[in-house]
Tab-separated table of C-alpha atoms in Angstrom:
chain	number	residue	atom	x	y	z
A	112	MET	CA	2.713	-48.253	63.104
A	113	GLN	CA	4.148	-45.350	65.065
A	114	GLN	CA	7.500	-45.898	66.769
A	115	TYR	CA	9.005	-44.256	69.863
A	116	PHE	CA	12.335	-44.592	71.669
A	117	ILE	CA	12.187	-44.887	75.443
A	118	ASP	CA	14.972	-44.754	77.982
A	119	LYS	CA	13.961	-47.960	79.768
A	120	PHE	CA	14.757	-51.673	79.646
A	121	LEU	CA	11.670	-53.713	78.791
A	122	LYS	CA	10.381	-57.254	78.785
A	123	GLU	CA	7.234	-58.932	77.546
A	124	GLY	CA	4.337	-58.437	79.930
A	125	ASP	CA	5.521	-55.129	81.370
A	126	LEU	CA	2.955	-52.381	81.821
A	127	ILE	CA	4.790	-49.127	81.730
A	128	GLU	CA	3.999	-45.452	82.017
A	129	LEU	CA	4.757	-43.454	78.874
A	130	ASP	CA	6.230	-39.965	78.780
A	131	GLU	CA	3.667	-37.204	78.584
A	132	GLU	CA	5.067	-36.145	75.171
A	133	ILE	CA	4.394	-39.624	73.753
A	134	VAL	CA	0.908	-39.789	75.244
A	135	HIS	CA	0.129	-36.318	73.847
A	136	HIS	CA	1.355	-37.353	70.379
A	137	ILE	CA	-0.770	-40.510	70.383
A	138	ARG	CA	-3.945	-38.829	71.715
A	139	LYS	CA	-3.796	-35.377	70.171
A	140	VAL	CA	-1.745	-35.760	66.974
A	141	LEU	CA	-2.515	-39.304	65.888
A	142	ARG	CA	-5.930	-39.221	67.580
A	143	LYS	CA	-5.683	-42.837	68.686
A	144	ASN	CA	-7.405	-44.479	71.651
A	145	ASP	CA	-6.892	-47.515	73.891
A	146	GLY	CA	-5.997	-50.630	71.978
A	147	TYR	CA	-3.769	-48.750	69.488
A	148	LYS	CA	-0.548	-50.601	68.871
A	149	ILE	CA	2.844	-48.916	68.782
A	150	ARG	CA	6.473	-49.867	68.352
A	151	LEU	CA	8.696	-49.202	71.356
A	152	VAL	CA	12.495	-49.369	71.138
A	153	SER	CA	14.061	-49.952	74.540
A	154	LYS	CA	17.256	-48.649	76.043
A	155	ASP	CA	19.132	-51.689	74.716
A	156	ASN	CA	17.806	-51.127	71.185
A	157	GLN	CA	15.293	-54.027	71.328
A	158	LEU	CA	12.046	-53.533	69.453
A	159	TYR	CA	8.703	-54.401	71.105
A	160	ILE	CA	5.101	-54.186	70.039
A	161	ALA	CA	2.886	-52.597	72.711
A	162	SER	CA	-0.745	-51.595	73.072
A	163	ILE	CA	-2.053	-48.458	74.727
A	164	GLU	CA	-4.116	-48.939	77.882
A	165	LYS	CA	-5.297	-45.756	79.687
A	166	GLY	CA	-2.046	-43.874	79.080
A	167	LEU	CA	0.078	-46.914	79.798
A	168	ALA	CA	1.758	-49.287	77.383
A	169	LEU	CA	1.388	-53.043	77.655
A	170	ILE	CA	4.478	-54.765	76.253
A	171	GLU	CA	3.114	-57.595	74.142
A	172	LYS	CA	6.073	-59.134	72.333
A	173	ALA	CA	9.658	-58.609	71.208
A	174	ILE	CA	10.308	-58.309	67.508
A	175	GLU	CA	13.553	-59.016	65.648
A	176	GLU	CA	14.245	-56.729	62.698
A	177	LYS	CA	17.380	-55.776	60.816
A	178	ARG	CA	17.308	-52.034	60.236
A	179	GLU	CA	20.858	-50.942	61.005
A	180	LEU	CA	24.011	-51.137	58.906
A	181	ASP	CA	26.565	-53.783	59.847
A	182	HIS	CA	29.312	-51.160	60.212
A	183	LYS	CA	29.641	-47.669	61.498
A	184	LEU	CA	28.955	-44.879	58.989
A	185	VAL	CA	30.096	-41.595	60.485
A	186	LEU	CA	29.225	-38.298	58.815
A	187	ALA	CA	31.348	-35.227	59.573
A	188	MET	CA	29.218	-32.443	58.149
A	189	ALA	CA	30.412	-28.855	57.869
A	190	LEU	CA	28.127	-26.361	59.631
A	191	ILE	CA	26.124	-24.653	56.900
A	192	LYS	CA	22.938	-22.543	57.204
A	193	HIS	CA	20.759	-23.781	60.015
A	194	ASP	CA	17.790	-25.050	57.984
A	195	ARG	CA	19.996	-26.791	55.454
A	196	PHE	CA	22.162	-28.418	58.094
A	197	GLU	CA	19.117	-29.626	59.959
A	198	TRP	CA	17.635	-31.061	56.743
A	199	ALA	CA	20.950	-32.839	56.060
A	200	ILE	CA	21.148	-34.522	59.442
A	201	GLN	CA	17.506	-35.598	59.198
A	202	LYS	CA	18.192	-37.276	55.843
A	203	ALA	CA	21.517	-38.665	57.101
A	204	THR	CA	19.581	-40.415	59.862
A	205	GLU	CA	17.152	-41.902	57.364
A	206	LEU	CA	20.103	-43.121	55.295
A	207	GLY	CA	21.716	-44.948	58.161
A	208	ALA	CA	24.393	-42.657	59.622
A	209	THR	CA	25.468	-43.982	63.029
A	210	THR	CA	27.227	-40.800	64.203
A	211	ILE	CA	27.045	-37.189	63.012
A	212	ILE	CA	29.814	-34.747	63.745
A	213	PRO	CA	29.064	-31.042	63.346
A	214	MET	CA	32.323	-29.835	61.742
A	215	ILE	CA	34.094	-26.497	61.787
A	216	SER	CA	36.455	-25.990	58.865
A	217	GLU	CA	38.254	-22.983	57.357
A	218	ARG	CA	35.281	-21.758	55.314
A	219	VAL	CA	32.648	-22.289	58.025
A	220	VAL	CA	31.207	-19.120	59.470
A	221	ILE	CA	30.042	-19.604	63.057
A	222	LYS	CA	27.490	-17.136	64.394
A	223	ASP	CA	27.141	-16.329	68.065
A	224	ASP	CA	24.652	-19.114	68.786
A	225	SER	CA	24.674	-21.307	71.830
A	226	GLU	CA	26.435	-24.533	70.813
A	227	GLN	CA	24.560	-26.515	73.481
A	228	LYS	CA	21.205	-25.137	72.331
A	229	ARG	CA	21.959	-26.157	68.765
A	230	LEU	CA	23.112	-29.641	69.803
A	231	THR	CA	19.915	-30.162	71.784
A	232	ARG	CA	17.899	-29.276	68.702
A	233	TYR	CA	20.025	-31.519	66.464
A	234	ARG	CA	19.548	-34.477	68.818
A	235	LYS	CA	15.777	-33.945	68.783
A	236	ILE	CA	15.770	-33.873	65.021
A	237	VAL	CA	17.705	-37.131	64.603
A	238	LYS	CA	15.615	-38.871	67.280
A	239	GLU	CA	12.403	-38.013	65.419
A	240	ALA	CA	13.972	-39.008	62.113
A	241	ALA	CA	15.042	-42.353	63.569
A	242	GLU	CA	11.513	-42.990	64.801
A	243	GLN	CA	9.965	-42.055	61.454
A	244	SER	CA	12.338	-44.296	59.532
A	245	LEU	CA	11.874	-47.184	62.003
A	246	ARG	CA	15.512	-47.380	62.980
A	247	LEU	CA	16.506	-49.228	66.095
A	248	LYS	CA	19.238	-46.792	67.092
A	249	VAL	CA	19.362	-43.030	67.262
A	250	PRO	CA	22.532	-41.622	65.712
A	251	ASP	CA	25.003	-39.995	68.134
A	252	ILE	CA	25.471	-36.241	67.667
A	253	THR	CA	28.924	-35.247	68.940
A	254	ASP	CA	30.022	-31.831	70.159
A	255	PHE	CA	31.259	-29.461	67.524
A	256	MET	CA	34.722	-30.567	66.250
A	257	THR	CA	37.314	-28.835	64.140
A	258	LEU	CA	38.575	-30.370	60.917
A	259	GLU	CA	41.967	-30.774	62.574
A	260	GLU	CA	40.430	-32.864	65.389
A	261	ILE	CA	38.410	-34.941	62.940
A	262	SER	CA	41.417	-35.585	60.705
A	263	LEU	CA	43.102	-37.383	63.622
A	264	LEU	CA	40.209	-39.812	64.221
A	265	ASP	CA	41.091	-43.436	63.567
A	266	TYR	CA	38.768	-45.248	61.138
A	267	PRO	CA	39.631	-48.097	58.716
A	268	ARG	CA	38.059	-46.146	55.838
A	269	LYS	CA	38.255	-42.325	55.639
A	270	ILE	CA	36.541	-40.580	52.765
A	271	ILE	CA	36.335	-37.018	51.464
A	272	ALA	CA	33.554	-36.053	49.068
A	273	TYR	CA	35.598	-33.811	46.727
A	274	GLU	CA	34.126	-31.889	43.805
A	275	LYS	CA	37.425	-31.908	41.862
A	276	GLU	CA	37.821	-35.676	41.931
A	277	GLU	CA	37.294	-37.042	38.453
A	278	ARG	CA	37.089	-40.769	39.109
A	279	ASN	CA	36.565	-43.023	42.051
A	280	LYS	CA	39.152	-45.359	43.407
A	281	SER	CA	38.486	-48.482	45.418
A	282	THR	CA	37.900	-47.530	49.072
A	283	GLY	CA	38.436	-51.041	50.408
A	284	ASP	CA	36.103	-53.601	51.872
A	285	ASN	CA	33.120	-52.697	53.986
A	286	ALA	CA	34.477	-51.283	57.209
A	287	ASP	CA	33.741	-48.566	59.738
A	288	THR	CA	33.728	-45.414	57.621
A	289	LEU	CA	34.221	-41.732	58.252
A	290	VAL	CA	33.045	-39.420	55.447
A	291	LEU	CA	33.684	-35.687	55.339
A	292	ILE	CA	31.304	-33.188	53.643
A	293	GLY	CA	32.739	-29.666	53.310
A	294	PRO	CA	30.951	-26.308	53.510
A	295	GLU	CA	29.933	-23.988	50.699
A	296	GLY	CA	33.132	-23.458	48.721
A	297	GLY	CA	34.464	-26.839	49.832
A	298	PHE	CA	37.712	-27.460	51.584
A	299	SER	CA	40.722	-25.217	50.997
A	300	ALA	CA	43.745	-26.616	49.153
A	301	ALA	CA	45.714	-26.645	52.389
A	302	GLU	CA	42.957	-28.558	54.234
A	303	PHE	CA	42.692	-31.056	51.427
A	304	ASP	CA	46.465	-31.675	51.438
A	305	VAL	CA	46.463	-32.329	55.183
A	306	LEU	CA	43.521	-34.722	54.839
A	307	LYS	CA	45.268	-36.631	52.087
A	308	GLU	CA	48.408	-36.878	54.211
A	309	ARG	CA	46.330	-38.396	57.045
A	310	GLY	CA	44.942	-41.186	54.989
A	311	PHE	CA	41.690	-39.792	53.543
A	312	VAL	CA	40.665	-40.958	50.064
A	313	SER	CA	38.704	-38.539	47.862
A	314	ILE	CA	35.645	-39.714	45.941
A	315	SER	CA	33.539	-38.135	43.211
A	316	LEU	CA	29.792	-37.795	43.628
A	317	GLY	CA	29.227	-37.248	39.932
A	318	ARG	CA	29.867	-34.700	37.188
A	319	ARG	CA	27.823	-31.902	38.779
A	320	VAL	CA	28.723	-29.729	41.743
A	321	LEU	CA	26.302	-30.496	44.576
A	322	ARG	CA	25.170	-28.350	47.460
A	323	ALA	CA	26.573	-29.618	50.783
A	324	GLU	CA	23.331	-31.164	52.024
A	325	THR	CA	22.825	-32.939	48.696
A	326	ALA	CA	26.424	-34.212	48.775
A	327	ALA	CA	25.855	-35.658	52.212
A	328	CYS	CA	22.855	-37.653	50.998
A	329	ALA	CA	24.671	-38.802	47.879
A	330	ALA	CA	27.782	-39.901	49.807
A	331	LEU	CA	25.829	-41.798	52.468
A	332	THR	CA	23.750	-43.553	49.798
A	333	ILE	CA	26.918	-44.689	47.927
A	334	LEU	CA	28.816	-45.715	51.028
A	335	GLY	CA	25.867	-47.245	52.876
A	336	ARG	CA	24.634	-49.357	50.010
A	337	GLY	CA	27.496	-51.739	50.204
A	338	MET	CA	27.174	-52.033	53.971
A	339	GLU	CA	23.544	-53.248	54.143
């Protein structure tokens, strides 16, 4: 059943007008007609089943599902090549990330793109990924942040995926977690030292060196599994 997020509060029995984009997707892409049932997630993250009636949606009933993690799982992802970064944030959404921070570190090369244009595209990608994976919340995409700014954020559990780490240490009980994924070439020695001084714990993602987008998926899988 197809799911859509809508920026409205709903209740059972409502008959609401759908955005043109949603109607177009149902009619032209899915090729569905009146009577087709959809999942609608309201502004307050409540799931409803609705049926299509002449371009409108009749809200039939509220549904309770557990789709989200019990704690925050925040991914600070270094800006890598556009297509790979976009793939990473799509998969991060599917894996339960609650917030995604586009990160600028020492080895990140920023081209002369419009930051706002890129953020708009990122937010569209994670919204569609959240709909596809039947999440009840769309991850937040923050403005671009430097590693220095991110290092000062306060989270109970702060993790660095580090290719030179040989064994994993206990990272504590399930808690709101910030995980950092570096760019191609990883973090510099100076950056790593600062992060360690500010309470970050390094973890290994295995014996092989992973590309940044693969490392993001591996880290979120490891850290999210214990938070289900």
